[in-house]
mmCIF file of C-alpha atoms in Angstrom:
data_model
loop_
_atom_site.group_PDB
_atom_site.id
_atom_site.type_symbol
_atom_site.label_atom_id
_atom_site.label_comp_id
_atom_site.label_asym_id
_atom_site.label_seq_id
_atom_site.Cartn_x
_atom_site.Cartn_y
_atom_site.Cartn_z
ATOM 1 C CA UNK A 1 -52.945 -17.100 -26.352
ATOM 2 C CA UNK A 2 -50.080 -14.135 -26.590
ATOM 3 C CA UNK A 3 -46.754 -14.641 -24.811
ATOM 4 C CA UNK A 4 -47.500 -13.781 -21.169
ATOM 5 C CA UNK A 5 -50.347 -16.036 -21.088
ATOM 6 C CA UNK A 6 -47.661 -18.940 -22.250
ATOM 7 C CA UNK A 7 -45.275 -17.782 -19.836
ATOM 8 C CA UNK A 8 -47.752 -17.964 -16.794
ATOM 9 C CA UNK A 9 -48.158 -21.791 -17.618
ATOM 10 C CA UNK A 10 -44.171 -22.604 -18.951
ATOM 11 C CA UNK A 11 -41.854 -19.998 -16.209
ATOM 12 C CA UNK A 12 -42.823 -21.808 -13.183
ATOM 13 C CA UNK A 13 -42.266 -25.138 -14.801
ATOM 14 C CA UNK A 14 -38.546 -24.001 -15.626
ATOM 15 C CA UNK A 15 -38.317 -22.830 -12.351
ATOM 16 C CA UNK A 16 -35.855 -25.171 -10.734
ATOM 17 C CA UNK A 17 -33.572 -25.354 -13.840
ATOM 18 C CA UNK A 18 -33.628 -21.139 -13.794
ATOM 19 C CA UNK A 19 -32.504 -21.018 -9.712
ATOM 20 C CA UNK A 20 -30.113 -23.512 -10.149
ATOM 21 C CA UNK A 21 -28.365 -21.042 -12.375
ATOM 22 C CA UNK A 22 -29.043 -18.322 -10.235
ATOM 23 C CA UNK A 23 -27.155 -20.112 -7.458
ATOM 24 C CA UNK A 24 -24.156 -20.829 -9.230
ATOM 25 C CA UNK A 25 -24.369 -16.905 -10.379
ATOM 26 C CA UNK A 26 -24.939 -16.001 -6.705
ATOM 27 C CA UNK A 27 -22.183 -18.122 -5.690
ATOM 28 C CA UNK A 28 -19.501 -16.154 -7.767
ATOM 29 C CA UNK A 29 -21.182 -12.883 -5.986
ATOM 30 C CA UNK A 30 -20.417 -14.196 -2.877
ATOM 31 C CA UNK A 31 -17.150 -15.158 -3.816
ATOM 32 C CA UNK A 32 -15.669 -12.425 -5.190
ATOM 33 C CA UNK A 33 -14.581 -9.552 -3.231
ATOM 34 C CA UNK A 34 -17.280 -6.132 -4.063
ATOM 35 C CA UNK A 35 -15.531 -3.147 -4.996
ATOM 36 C CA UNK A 36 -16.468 0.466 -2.971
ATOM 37 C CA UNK A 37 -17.755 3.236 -5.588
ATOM 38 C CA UNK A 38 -19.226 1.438 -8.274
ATOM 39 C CA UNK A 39 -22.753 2.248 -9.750
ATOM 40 C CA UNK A 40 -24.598 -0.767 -9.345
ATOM 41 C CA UNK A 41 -27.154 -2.481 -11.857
ATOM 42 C CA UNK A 42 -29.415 -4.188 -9.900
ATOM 43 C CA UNK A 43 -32.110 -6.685 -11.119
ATOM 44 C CA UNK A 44 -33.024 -10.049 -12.847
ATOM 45 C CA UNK A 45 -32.111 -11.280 -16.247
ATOM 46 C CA UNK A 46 -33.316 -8.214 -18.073
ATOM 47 C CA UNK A 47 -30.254 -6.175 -16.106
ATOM 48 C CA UNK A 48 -27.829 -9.478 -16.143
ATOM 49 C CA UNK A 49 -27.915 -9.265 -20.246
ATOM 50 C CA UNK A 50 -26.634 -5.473 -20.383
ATOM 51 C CA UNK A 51 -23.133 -5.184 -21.333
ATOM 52 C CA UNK A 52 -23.127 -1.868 -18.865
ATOM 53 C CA UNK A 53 -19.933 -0.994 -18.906
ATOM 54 C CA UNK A 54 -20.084 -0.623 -23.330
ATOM 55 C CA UNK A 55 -23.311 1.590 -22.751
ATOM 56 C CA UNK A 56 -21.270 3.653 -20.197
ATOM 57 C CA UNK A 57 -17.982 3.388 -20.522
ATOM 58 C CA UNK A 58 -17.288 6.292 -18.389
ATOM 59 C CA UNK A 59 -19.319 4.814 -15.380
ATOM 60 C CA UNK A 60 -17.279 2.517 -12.875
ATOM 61 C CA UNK A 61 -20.413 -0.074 -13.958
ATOM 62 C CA UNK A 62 -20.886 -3.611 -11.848
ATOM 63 C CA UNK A 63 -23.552 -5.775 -13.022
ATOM 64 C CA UNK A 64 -25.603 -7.314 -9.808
ATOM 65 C CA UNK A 65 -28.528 -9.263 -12.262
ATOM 66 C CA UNK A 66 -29.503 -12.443 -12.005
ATOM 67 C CA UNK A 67 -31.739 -14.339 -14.506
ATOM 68 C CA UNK A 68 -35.157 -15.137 -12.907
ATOM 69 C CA UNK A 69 -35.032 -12.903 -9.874
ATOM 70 C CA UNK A 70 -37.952 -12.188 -7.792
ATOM 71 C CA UNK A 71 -38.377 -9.172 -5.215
ATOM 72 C CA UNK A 72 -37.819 -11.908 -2.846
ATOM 73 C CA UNK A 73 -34.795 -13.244 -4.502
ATOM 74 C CA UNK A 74 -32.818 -9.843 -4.274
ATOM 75 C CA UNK A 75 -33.990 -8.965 -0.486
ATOM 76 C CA UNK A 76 -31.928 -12.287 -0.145
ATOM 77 C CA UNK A 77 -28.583 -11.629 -1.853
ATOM 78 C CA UNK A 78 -28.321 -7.565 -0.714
ATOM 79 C CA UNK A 79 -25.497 -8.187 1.306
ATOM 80 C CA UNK A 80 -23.490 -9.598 -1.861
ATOM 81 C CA UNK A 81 -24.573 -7.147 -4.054
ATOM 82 C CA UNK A 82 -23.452 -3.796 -2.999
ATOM 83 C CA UNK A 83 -21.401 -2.148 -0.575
ATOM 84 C CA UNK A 84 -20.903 1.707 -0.948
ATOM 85 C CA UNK A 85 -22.491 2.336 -3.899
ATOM 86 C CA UNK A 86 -21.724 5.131 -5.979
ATOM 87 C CA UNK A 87 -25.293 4.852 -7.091
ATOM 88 C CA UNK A 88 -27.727 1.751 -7.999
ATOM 89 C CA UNK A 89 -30.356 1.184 -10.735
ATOM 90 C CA UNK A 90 -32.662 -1.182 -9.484
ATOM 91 C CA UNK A 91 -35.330 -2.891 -12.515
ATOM 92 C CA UNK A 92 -37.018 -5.834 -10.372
ATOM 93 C CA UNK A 93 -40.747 -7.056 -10.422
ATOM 94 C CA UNK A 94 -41.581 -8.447 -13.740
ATOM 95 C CA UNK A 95 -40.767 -12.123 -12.501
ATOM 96 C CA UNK A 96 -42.553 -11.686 -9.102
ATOM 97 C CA UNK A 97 -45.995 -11.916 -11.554
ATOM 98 C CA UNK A 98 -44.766 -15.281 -13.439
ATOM 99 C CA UNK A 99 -47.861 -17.411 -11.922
ATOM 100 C CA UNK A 100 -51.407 -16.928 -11.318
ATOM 101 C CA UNK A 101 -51.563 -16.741 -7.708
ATOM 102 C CA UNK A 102 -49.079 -13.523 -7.710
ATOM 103 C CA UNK A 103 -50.911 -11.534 -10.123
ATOM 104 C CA UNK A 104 -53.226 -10.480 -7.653
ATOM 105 C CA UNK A 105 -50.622 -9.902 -4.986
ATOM 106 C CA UNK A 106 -49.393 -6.474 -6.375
ATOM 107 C CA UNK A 107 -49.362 -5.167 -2.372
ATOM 108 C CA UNK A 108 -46.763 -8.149 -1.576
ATOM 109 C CA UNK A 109 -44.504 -7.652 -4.858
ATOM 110 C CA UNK A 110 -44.963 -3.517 -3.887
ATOM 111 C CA UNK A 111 -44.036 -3.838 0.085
ATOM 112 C CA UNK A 112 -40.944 -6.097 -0.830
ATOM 113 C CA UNK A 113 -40.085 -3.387 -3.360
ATOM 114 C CA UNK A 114 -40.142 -1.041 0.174
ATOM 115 C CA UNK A 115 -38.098 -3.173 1.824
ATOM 116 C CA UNK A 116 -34.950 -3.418 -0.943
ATOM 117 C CA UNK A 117 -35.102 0.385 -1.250
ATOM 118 C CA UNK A 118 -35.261 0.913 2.506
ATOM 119 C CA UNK A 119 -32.128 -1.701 3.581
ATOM 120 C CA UNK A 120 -30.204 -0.235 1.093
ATOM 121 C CA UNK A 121 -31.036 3.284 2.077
ATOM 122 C CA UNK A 122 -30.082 1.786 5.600
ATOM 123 C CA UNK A 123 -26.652 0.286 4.099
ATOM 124 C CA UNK A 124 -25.493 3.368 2.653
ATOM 125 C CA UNK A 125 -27.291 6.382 3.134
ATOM 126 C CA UNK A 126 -25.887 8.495 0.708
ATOM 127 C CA UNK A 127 -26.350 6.436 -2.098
ATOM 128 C CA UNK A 128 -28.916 7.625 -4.832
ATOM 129 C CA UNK A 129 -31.132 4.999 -6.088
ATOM 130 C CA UNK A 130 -32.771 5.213 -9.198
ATOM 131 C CA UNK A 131 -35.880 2.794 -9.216
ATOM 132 C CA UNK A 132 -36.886 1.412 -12.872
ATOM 133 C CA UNK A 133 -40.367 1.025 -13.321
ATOM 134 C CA UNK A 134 -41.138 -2.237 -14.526
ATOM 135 C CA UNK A 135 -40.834 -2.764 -18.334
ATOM 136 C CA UNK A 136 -43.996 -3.337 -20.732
ATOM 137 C CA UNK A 137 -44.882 -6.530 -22.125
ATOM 138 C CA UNK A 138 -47.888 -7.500 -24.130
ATOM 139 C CA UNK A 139 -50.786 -4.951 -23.724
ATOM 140 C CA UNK A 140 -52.079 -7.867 -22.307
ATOM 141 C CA UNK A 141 -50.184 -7.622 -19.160
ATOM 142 C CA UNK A 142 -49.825 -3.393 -19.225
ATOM 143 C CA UNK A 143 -53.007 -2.922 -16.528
ATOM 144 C CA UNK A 144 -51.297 -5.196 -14.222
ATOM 145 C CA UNK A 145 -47.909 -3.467 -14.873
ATOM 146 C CA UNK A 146 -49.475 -0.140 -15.079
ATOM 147 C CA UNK A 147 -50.778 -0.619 -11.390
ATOM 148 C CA UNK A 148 -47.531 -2.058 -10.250
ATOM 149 C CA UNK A 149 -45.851 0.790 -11.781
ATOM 150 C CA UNK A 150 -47.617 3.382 -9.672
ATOM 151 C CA UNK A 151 -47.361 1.483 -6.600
ATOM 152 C CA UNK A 152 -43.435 1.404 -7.437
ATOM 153 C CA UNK A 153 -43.811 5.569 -8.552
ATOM 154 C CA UNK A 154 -45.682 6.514 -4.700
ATOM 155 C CA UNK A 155 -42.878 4.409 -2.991
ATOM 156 C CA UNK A 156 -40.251 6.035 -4.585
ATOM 157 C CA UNK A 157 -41.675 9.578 -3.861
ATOM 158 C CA UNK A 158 -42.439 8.828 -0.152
ATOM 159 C CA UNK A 159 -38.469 7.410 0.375
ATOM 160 C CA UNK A 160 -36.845 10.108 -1.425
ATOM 161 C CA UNK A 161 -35.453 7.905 -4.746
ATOM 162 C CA UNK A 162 -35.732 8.884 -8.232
ATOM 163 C CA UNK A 163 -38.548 7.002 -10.160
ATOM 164 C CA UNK A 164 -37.294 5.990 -13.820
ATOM 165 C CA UNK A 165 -40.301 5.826 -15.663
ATOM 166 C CA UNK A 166 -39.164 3.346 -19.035
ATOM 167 C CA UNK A 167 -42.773 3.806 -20.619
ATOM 168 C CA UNK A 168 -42.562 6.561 -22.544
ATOM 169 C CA UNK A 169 -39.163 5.011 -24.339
ATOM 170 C CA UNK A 170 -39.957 1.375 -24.806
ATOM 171 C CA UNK A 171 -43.887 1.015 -24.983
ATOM 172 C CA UNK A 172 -45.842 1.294 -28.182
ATOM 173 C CA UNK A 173 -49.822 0.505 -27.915
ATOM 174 C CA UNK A 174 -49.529 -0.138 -24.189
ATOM 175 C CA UNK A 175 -46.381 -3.311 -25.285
ATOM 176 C CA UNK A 176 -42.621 -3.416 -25.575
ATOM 177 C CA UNK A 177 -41.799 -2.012 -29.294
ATOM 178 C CA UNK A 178 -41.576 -4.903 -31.395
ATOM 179 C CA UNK A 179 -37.831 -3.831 -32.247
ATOM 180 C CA UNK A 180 -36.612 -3.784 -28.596
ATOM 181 C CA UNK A 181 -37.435 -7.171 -28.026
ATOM 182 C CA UNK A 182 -37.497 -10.898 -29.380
ATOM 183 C CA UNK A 183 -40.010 -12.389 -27.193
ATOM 184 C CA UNK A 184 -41.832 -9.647 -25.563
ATOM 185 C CA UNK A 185 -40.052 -9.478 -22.227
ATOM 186 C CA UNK A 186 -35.832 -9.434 -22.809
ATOM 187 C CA UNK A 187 -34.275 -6.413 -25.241
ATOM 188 C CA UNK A 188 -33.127 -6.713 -27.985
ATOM 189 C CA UNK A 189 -29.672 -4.621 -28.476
ATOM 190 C CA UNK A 190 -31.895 -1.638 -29.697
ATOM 191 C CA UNK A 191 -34.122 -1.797 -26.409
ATOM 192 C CA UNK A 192 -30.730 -1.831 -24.394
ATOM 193 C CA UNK A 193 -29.750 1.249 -26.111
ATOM 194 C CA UNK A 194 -33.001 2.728 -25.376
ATOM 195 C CA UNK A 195 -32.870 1.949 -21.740
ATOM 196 C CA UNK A 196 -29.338 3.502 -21.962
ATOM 197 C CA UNK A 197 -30.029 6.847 -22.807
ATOM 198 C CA UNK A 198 -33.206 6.903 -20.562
ATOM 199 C CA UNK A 199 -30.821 6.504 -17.461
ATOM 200 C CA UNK A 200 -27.504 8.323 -19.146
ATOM 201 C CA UNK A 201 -28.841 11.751 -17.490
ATOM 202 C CA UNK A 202 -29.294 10.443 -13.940
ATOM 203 C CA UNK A 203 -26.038 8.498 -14.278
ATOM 204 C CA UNK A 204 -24.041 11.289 -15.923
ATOM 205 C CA UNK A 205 -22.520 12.750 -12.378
ATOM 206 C CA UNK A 206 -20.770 9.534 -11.759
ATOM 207 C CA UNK A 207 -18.267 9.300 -13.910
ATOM 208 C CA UNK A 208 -14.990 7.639 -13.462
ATOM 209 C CA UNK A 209 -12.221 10.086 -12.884
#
């Protein structure tokens, strides 16, 4: 049994301890006032461990992850999350596929996708949105990913946002590189760097001045 097999049977057992910290995380969003003209990082724990604003220190950076977050999850915190962009990097899915029942529901985890990327096209126009595909795992999990990942790549084309495909930087043999990650899902600093200079050249324009 690899690690994804383990984590279909432990992640929804650990469930209520991980939203309970997600609340309390949400609860500071909603707290504290959002700043205009920030680029936004978007996502679950994989974007909440980032130290964004080392990897670009020239990008007015605000980190909107939250550890365990499900497509669902972020359609329900939008409103706390941005308002007026400069841009947003959005890296959501992997979670959405943490028990049996939702690895066959790639068209719900897909059309919730549609719906993020279409109310915040509908909150601020004129903000680019650069859409992460979904990171590897174990090869395993990569077909499942794989057709996620072009569900997420059509989307993208058909509402006009940039698709950031990580594959070709972080997979070896269909997996995450060993050295990007310690348990085959989160990065290691190595895979953050990686990520980094995948998205530098879409972020570059948005420098703080």
């Amino acid at each position: 049994m690899n690690s994804d097999q383990i984590y279909l049977v432990i992640v929804p057992l650990l469930r209520p301890w991980v939203r309970a910290n997600a609340r309390r995380r949400r609860a500071q969003f909603e707290a504290a006032p959002l700043t205009r003209g920030r680029v936004v990082f978007l996502g679950d724990s994989i974007t909440e461990g980032a130290l964004w604003d080392a990897w670009f220190q020239q990008l007015p950076a605000l980190n909107r992850g939250i550890s365990g977050d499900t497509t669902e999850d972020i359609l329900a915190r939008l409103d706390s999350a941005i308002d007026q962009p400069a841009a947003v990097s959005l890296l959501i899915g992997t979670n959405d596929l943490h028990s049996l029942p939702m690895l066959g529901d790639l068209d719900g985890v897909a059309s919730r996708l549609r719906e993020i990327l279409r109310r915040i096209q509908e909150a601020a126009p004129d903000t680019p949105i650069f859409l992460n595909s979904v990171m590897p795992r174990t090869a395993w999990f990569a077909p499942r990913l794989k057709d996620l990942n072009e569900r997420y790549r059509r989307i993208a084309e058909q509402m006009g946002v940039t698709y950031v495909d990580l594959w070709p930087a972080l997979a070896k043999d269909d997996a995450l590189r060993k050295e990007f990650t310690y348990d085959n899902l989160h990065l290691t600093a190595e895979g953050y760097r990686a990520w980094s200079e995948v998205l530098r050249p879409h972020l570059s324009g948005f420098a703080s001045r």
